[in-house]
Amino acid sequence: MFQGSISISMCLHQTSFCFICSHLTSGQKEGDELRRNSDVMEILRKTRFPRVHGMGDDNSPQMILEHDRIIWLGDLNYRIALSYRFAKALVEMCNWKALLENDQLRIEQRRGHVFKRWSEGRIYFPPTYKYSNNSDRYAGEDQHLREKRRTPAWCDRILWYGRGLCQLSYVRGESKFSDHRPVYSVFSAEVVSINHSRIWKNSSCSSARIEVEELLPLSHGYTELSFF
């Protein structure tokens, strides 16, 4: 079941950013990945941000893909198209390459069905789903607990779109409060600033001094909360 998305639009100097957090359709039946593809297309089609007037930015982006830099994260729910036992054996061998070759998100991207021209960092961590509560065991390992068995998968992902973004890290956390393991990432972002007819680009605080106030977004930021 598709549970919705939250989209945030903001501008930093003359560069627009959009952040999307979504929970796509769950399920590991054959064909469920197509429903997740549809969720993505619906979010891209339906999400709208109001034009900003009187703020020196009459061309502010209205749609997600009109932004300069975009980051999409959340429980995307794409699964690994293998049996539980085969996938679990590959996890135990830390064979991420074989697992990713059967990852639905990567497969659908290669086929051009979803997230075309979007980027994702290299994955060097175990699948993030599905864990037994408050443990390091994948659900279903201990059949005496009668837990629902789910093929381990990287349900939790971070992708980006647009030039000027450089991913510095992509890792998972080990919090045990959920049946998922969280993932997080650090990016450096190129920002265009026009100051007294001088145009400069800065991608790190070490290359030019930036005051804290300059890093704050303009006062016109908008959030779209969607439940389809």
PDB file of N, CA, C and O in Angstrom, residues 39-80:
ATOM      1  N   ASP A  39       3.918   4.685  -8.427  1.00  0.00           N
ATOM      2  CA  ASP A  39       3.935   5.652  -7.325  1.00  0.00           C
ATOM      3  C   ASP A  39       4.898   6.796  -7.614  1.00  0.00           C
ATOM      4  O   ASP A  39       4.583   7.975  -7.389  1.00  0.00           O
ATOM      5  N   VAL A  40       6.092   6.451  -8.095  1.00  0.00           N
ATOM      6  CA  VAL A  40       7.097   7.473  -8.394  1.00  0.00           C
ATOM      7  C   VAL A  40       6.588   8.432  -9.457  1.00  0.00           C
ATOM      8  O   VAL A  40       6.696   9.664  -9.318  1.00  0.00           O
ATOM      9  N   MET A  41       6.012   7.895 -10.519  1.00  0.00           N
ATOM     10  CA  MET A  41       5.503   8.741 -11.596  1.00  0.00           C
ATOM     11  C   MET A  41       4.368   9.633 -11.109  1.00  0.00           C
ATOM     12  O   MET A  41       4.251  10.787 -11.515  1.00  0.00           O
ATOM     13  N   GLU A  42       3.547   9.102 -10.212  1.00  0.00           N
ATOM     14  CA  GLU A  42       2.433   9.896  -9.675  1.00  0.00           C
ATOM     15  C   GLU A  42       2.950  11.037  -8.807  1.00  0.00           C
ATOM     16  O   GLU A  42       2.432  12.159  -8.876  1.00  0.00           O
ATOM     17  N   ILE A  43       3.963  10.777  -8.012  1.00  0.00           N
ATOM     18  CA  ILE A  43       4.544  11.839  -7.190  1.00  0.00           C
ATOM     19  C   ILE A  43       5.133  12.928  -8.080  1.00  0.00           C
ATOM     20  O   ILE A  43       4.931  14.128  -7.842  1.00  0.00           O
ATOM     21  N   LEU A  44       5.869  12.531  -9.115  1.00  0.00           N
ATOM     22  CA  LEU A  44       6.462  13.511 -10.022  1.00  0.00           C
ATOM     23  C   LEU A  44       5.403  14.314 -10.761  1.00  0.00           C
ATOM     24  O   LEU A  44       5.568  15.515 -11.003  1.00  0.00           O
ATOM     25  N   ARG A  45       4.304  13.670 -11.106  1.00  0.00           N
ATOM     26  CA  ARG A  45       3.255  14.339 -11.889  1.00  0.00           C
ATOM     27  C   ARG A  45       2.380  15.244 -11.036  1.00  0.00           C
ATOM     28  O   ARG A  45       1.993  16.335 -11.466  1.00  0.00           O
ATOM     29  N   LYS A  46       2.087  14.829  -9.810  1.00  0.00           N
ATOM     30  CA  LYS A  46       1.100  15.548  -8.998  1.00  0.00           C
ATOM     31  C   LYS A  46       1.692  16.609  -8.068  1.00  0.00           C
ATOM     32  O   LYS A  46       0.976  17.515  -7.635  1.00  0.00           O
ATOM     33  N   THR A  47       2.964  16.494  -7.750  1.00  0.00           N
ATOM     34  CA  THR A  47       3.547  17.449  -6.806  1.00  0.00           C
ATOM     35  C   THR A  47       3.740  18.798  -7.482  1.00  0.00           C
ATOM     36  O   THR A  47       4.379  18.898  -8.533  1.00  0.00           O
ATOM     37  N   ARG A  48       3.188  19.848  -6.880  1.00  0.00           N
ATOM     38  CA  ARG A  48       3.291  21.213  -7.395  1.00  0.00           C
ATOM     39  C   ARG A  48       3.674  22.156  -6.261  1.00  0.00           C
ATOM     40  O   ARG A  48       3.198  22.024  -5.141  1.00  0.00           O
ATOM     41  N   PHE A  49       4.534  23.120  -6.593  1.00  0.00           N
ATOM     42  CA  PHE A  49       4.899  24.160  -5.645  1.00  0.00           C
ATOM     43  C   PHE A  49       4.446  25.506  -6.197  1.00  0.00           C
ATOM     44  O   PHE A  49       4.515  25.735  -7.406  1.00  0.00           O
ATOM     45  N   PRO A  50       3.963  26.421  -5.348  1.00  0.00           N
ATOM     46  CA  PRO A  50       3.490  27.722  -5.841  1.00  0.00           C
ATOM     47  C   PRO A  50       4.635  28.582  -6.340  1.00  0.00           C
ATOM     48  O   PRO A  50       5.749  28.522  -5.814  1.00  0.00           O
ATOM     49  N   ARG A  51       4.354  29.388  -7.363  1.00  0.00           N
ATOM     50  CA  ARG A  51       5.327  30.353  -7.849  1.00  0.00           C
ATOM     51  C   ARG A  51       5.579  31.393  -6.766  1.00  0.00           C
ATOM     52  O   ARG A  51       4.681  31.780  -6.027  1.00  0.00           O
ATOM     53  N   VAL A  52       6.813  31.855  -6.698  1.00  0.00           N
ATOM     54  CA  VAL A  52       7.174  32.901  -5.746  1.00  0.00           C
ATOM     55  C   VAL A  52       7.284  34.213  -6.505  1.00  0.00           C
ATOM     56  O   VAL A  52       8.014  34.310  -7.486  1.00  0.00           O
ATOM     57  N   HIS A  53       6.548  35.236  -6.059  1.00  0.00           N
ATOM     58  CA  HIS A  53       6.573  36.543  -6.706  1.00  0.00           C
ATOM     59  C   HIS A  53       6.994  37.597  -5.695  1.00  0.00           C
ATOM     60  O   HIS A  53       6.727  37.484  -4.502  1.00  0.00           O
ATOM     61  N   GLY A  54       7.656  38.616  -6.193  1.00  0.00           N
ATOM     62  CA  GLY A  54       8.068  39.695  -5.325  1.00  0.00           C
ATOM     63  C   GLY A  54       9.277  39.378  -4.478  1.00  0.00           C
ATOM     64  O   GLY A  54       9.619  40.127  -3.564  1.00  0.00           O
ATOM     65  N   MET A  55       9.951  38.273  -4.774  1.00  0.00           N
ATOM     66  CA  MET A  55      11.126  37.876  -4.000  1.00  0.00           C
ATOM     67  C   MET A  55      12.375  37.828  -4.891  1.00  0.00           C
ATOM     68  O   MET A  55      13.390  37.269  -4.513  1.00  0.00           O
ATOM     69  N   GLY A  56      12.264  38.445  -6.071  1.00  0.00           N
ATOM     70  CA  GLY A  56      13.387  38.414  -6.989  1.00  0.00           C
ATOM     71  C   GLY A  56      13.590  37.056  -7.620  1.00  0.00           C
ATOM     72  O   GLY A  56      14.673  36.744  -8.110  1.00  0.00           O
ATOM     73  N   ASP A  57      12.563  36.230  -7.612  1.00  0.00           N
ATOM     74  CA  ASP A  57      12.687  34.869  -8.140  1.00  0.00           C
ATOM     75  C   ASP A  57      11.386  34.491  -8.812  1.00  0.00           C
ATOM     76  O   ASP A  57      10.643  33.658  -8.345  1.00  0.00           O
ATOM     77  N   ASP A  58      11.122  35.142  -9.960  1.00  0.00           N
ATOM     78  CA  ASP A  58       9.862  34.910 -10.660  1.00  0.00           C
ATOM     79  C   ASP A  58       9.836  33.585 -11.406  1.00  0.00           C
ATOM     80  O   ASP A  58       8.799  33.175 -11.907  1.00  0.00           O
ATOM     81  N   ASN A  59      10.969  32.922 -11.486  1.00  0.00           N
ATOM     82  CA  ASN A  59      11.035  31.649 -12.191  1.00  0.00           C
ATOM     83  C   ASN A  59      11.281  30.498 -11.231  1.00  0.00           C
ATOM     84  O   ASN A  59      11.953  29.531 -11.569  1.00  0.00           O
ATOM     85  N   SER A  60      10.759  30.605 -10.035  1.00  0.00           N
ATOM     86  CA  SER A  60      10.950  29.525  -9.062  1.00  0.00           C
ATOM     87  C   SER A  60      10.287  28.254  -9.583  1.00  0.00           C
ATOM     88  O   SER A  60       9.249  28.291 -10.220  1.00  0.00           O
ATOM     89  N   PRO A  61      10.884  27.094  -9.327  1.00  0.00           N
ATOM     90  CA  PRO A  61      10.358  25.830  -9.875  1.00  0.00           C
ATOM     91  C   PRO A  61       9.008  25.460  -9.280  1.00  0.00           C
ATOM     92  O   PRO A  61       8.764  25.644  -8.095  1.00  0.00           O
ATOM     93  N   GLN A  62       8.143  24.934 -10.128  1.00  0.00           N
ATOM     94  CA  GLN A  62       6.825  24.475  -9.693  1.00  0.00           C
ATOM     95  C   GLN A  62       6.763  22.948  -9.573  1.00  0.00           C
ATOM     96  O   GLN A  62       5.962  22.432  -8.804  1.00  0.00           O
ATOM     97  N   MET A  63       7.583  22.259 -10.349  1.00  0.00           N
ATOM     98  CA  MET A  63       7.564  20.808 -10.337  1.00  0.00           C
ATOM     99  C   MET A  63       8.897  20.274  -9.811  1.00  0.00           C
ATOM    100  O   MET A  63       9.908  20.986  -9.824  1.00  0.00           O
ATOM    101  N   ILE A  64       8.899  19.035  -9.379  1.00  0.00           N
ATOM    102  CA  ILE A  64      10.100  18.450  -8.785  1.00  0.00           C
ATOM    103  C   ILE A  64      11.279  18.516  -9.740  1.00  0.00           C
ATOM    104  O   ILE A  64      12.372  18.976  -9.376  1.00  0.00           O
ATOM    105  N   LEU A  65      11.091  18.075 -10.981  1.00  0.00           N
ATOM    106  CA  LEU A  65      12.198  17.982 -11.915  1.00  0.00           C
ATOM    107  C   LEU A  65      12.666  19.320 -12.461  1.00  0.00           C
ATOM    108  O   LEU A  65      13.650  19.381 -13.208  1.00  0.00           O
ATOM    109  N   GLU A  66      12.002  20.418 -12.078  1.00  0.00           N
ATOM    110  CA  GLU A  66      12.453  21.746 -12.474  1.00  0.00           C
ATOM    111  C   GLU A  66      13.526  22.292 -11.535  1.00  0.00           C
ATOM    112  O   GLU A  66      14.124  23.335 -11.809  1.00  0.00           O
ATOM    113  N   HIS A  67      13.788  21.610 -10.429  1.00  0.00           N
ATOM    114  CA  HIS A  67      14.795  22.064  -9.474  1.00  0.00           C
ATOM    115  C   HIS A  67      16.202  21.736  -9.978  1.00  0.00           C
ATOM    116  O   HIS A  67      16.397  20.815 -10.759  1.00  0.00           O
ATOM    117  N   ASP A  68      17.182  22.489  -9.478  1.00  0.00           N
ATOM    118  CA  ASP A  68      18.574  22.268  -9.877  1.00  0.00           C
ATOM    119  C   ASP A  68      19.168  21.020  -9.240  1.00  0.00           C
ATOM    120  O   ASP A  68      19.911  20.278  -9.881  1.00  0.00           O
ATOM    121  N   ARG A  69      18.884  20.810  -7.961  1.00  0.00           N
ATOM    122  CA  ARG A  69      19.433  19.679  -7.222  1.00  0.00           C
ATOM    123  C   ARG A  69      18.273  18.979  -6.512  1.00  0.00           C
ATOM    124  O   ARG A  69      17.487  19.635  -5.812  1.00  0.00           O
ATOM    125  N   ILE A  70      18.176  17.659  -6.660  1.00  0.00           N
ATOM    126  CA  ILE A  70      17.050  16.910  -6.099  1.00  0.00           C
ATOM    127  C   ILE A  70      17.577  15.694  -5.357  1.00  0.00           C
ATOM    128  O   ILE A  70      18.440  14.970  -5.876  1.00  0.00           O
ATOM    129  N   ILE A  71      17.067  15.458  -4.159  1.00  0.00           N
ATOM    130  CA  ILE A  71      17.403  14.258  -3.393  1.00  0.00           C
ATOM    131  C   ILE A  71      16.110  13.552  -3.011  1.00  0.00           C
ATOM    132  O   ILE A  71      15.199  14.167  -2.465  1.00  0.00           O
ATOM    133  N   TRP A  72      16.032  12.264  -3.329  1.00  0.00           N
ATOM    134  CA  TRP A  72      14.841  11.447  -3.039  1.00  0.00           C
ATOM    135  C   TRP A  72      15.263  10.342  -2.079  1.00  0.00           C
ATOM    136  O   TRP A  72      16.210   9.608  -2.333  1.00  0.00           O
ATOM    137  N   LEU A  73      14.556  10.222  -0.981  1.00  0.00           N
ATOM    138  CA  LEU A  73      14.905   9.219   0.021  1.00  0.00           C
ATOM    139  C   LEU A  73      13.652   8.614   0.624  1.00  0.00           C
ATOM    140  O   LEU A  73      12.552   9.124   0.438  1.00  0.00           O
ATOM    141  N   GLY A  74      13.838   7.522   1.354  1.00  0.00           N
ATOM    142  CA  GLY A  74      12.719   6.920   2.061  1.00  0.00           C
ATOM    143  C   GLY A  74      12.652   5.419   1.878  1.00  0.00           C
ATOM    144  O   GLY A  74      13.574   4.774   1.376  1.00  0.00           O
ATOM    145  N   ASP A  75      11.521   4.865   2.298  1.00  0.00           N
ATOM    146  CA  ASP A  75      11.251   3.435   2.142  1.00  0.00           C
ATOM    147  C   ASP A  75      10.674   3.237   0.743  1.00  0.00           C
ATOM    148  O   ASP A  75       9.465   3.283   0.541  1.00  0.00           O
ATOM    149  N   LEU A  76      11.556   3.013  -0.218  1.00  0.00           N
ATOM    150  CA  LEU A  76      11.097   2.851  -1.604  1.00  0.00           C
ATOM    151  C   LEU A  76      10.554   1.454  -1.848  1.00  0.00           C
ATOM    152  O   LEU A  76       9.890   1.222  -2.859  1.00  0.00           O
ATOM    153  N   ASN A  77      10.861   0.528  -0.959  1.00  0.00           N
ATOM    154  CA  ASN A  77      10.225  -0.790  -0.921  1.00  0.00           C
ATOM    155  C   ASN A  77      10.586  -1.720  -2.077  1.00  0.00           C
ATOM    156  O   ASN A  77       9.981  -2.801  -2.209  1.00  0.00           O
ATOM    157  N   TYR A  78      11.544  -1.353  -2.921  1.00  0.00           N
ATOM    158  CA  TYR A  78      11.958  -2.286  -3.975  1.00  0.00           C
ATOM    159  C   TYR A  78      12.659  -3.474  -3.337  1.00  0.00           C
ATOM    160  O   TYR A  78      13.453  -3.336  -2.418  1.00  0.00           O
ATOM    161  N   ARG A  79      12.384  -4.671  -3.840  1.00  0.00           N
ATOM    162  CA  ARG A  79      12.869  -5.903  -3.237  1.00  0.00           C
ATOM    163  C   ARG A  79      13.956  -6.553  -4.090  1.00  0.00           C
ATOM    164  O   ARG A  79      14.308  -6.060  -5.168  1.00  0.00           O
ATOM    165  N   ILE A  80      14.469  -7.665  -3.623  1.00  0.00           N
ATOM    166  CA  ILE A  80      15.442  -8.467  -4.355  1.00  0.00           C
ATOM    167  C   ILE A  80      14.719  -9.680  -4.925  1.00  0.00           C
ATOM    168  O   ILE A  80      14.067 -10.425  -4.183  1.00  0.00           O
TER     169      ILE A  80
END
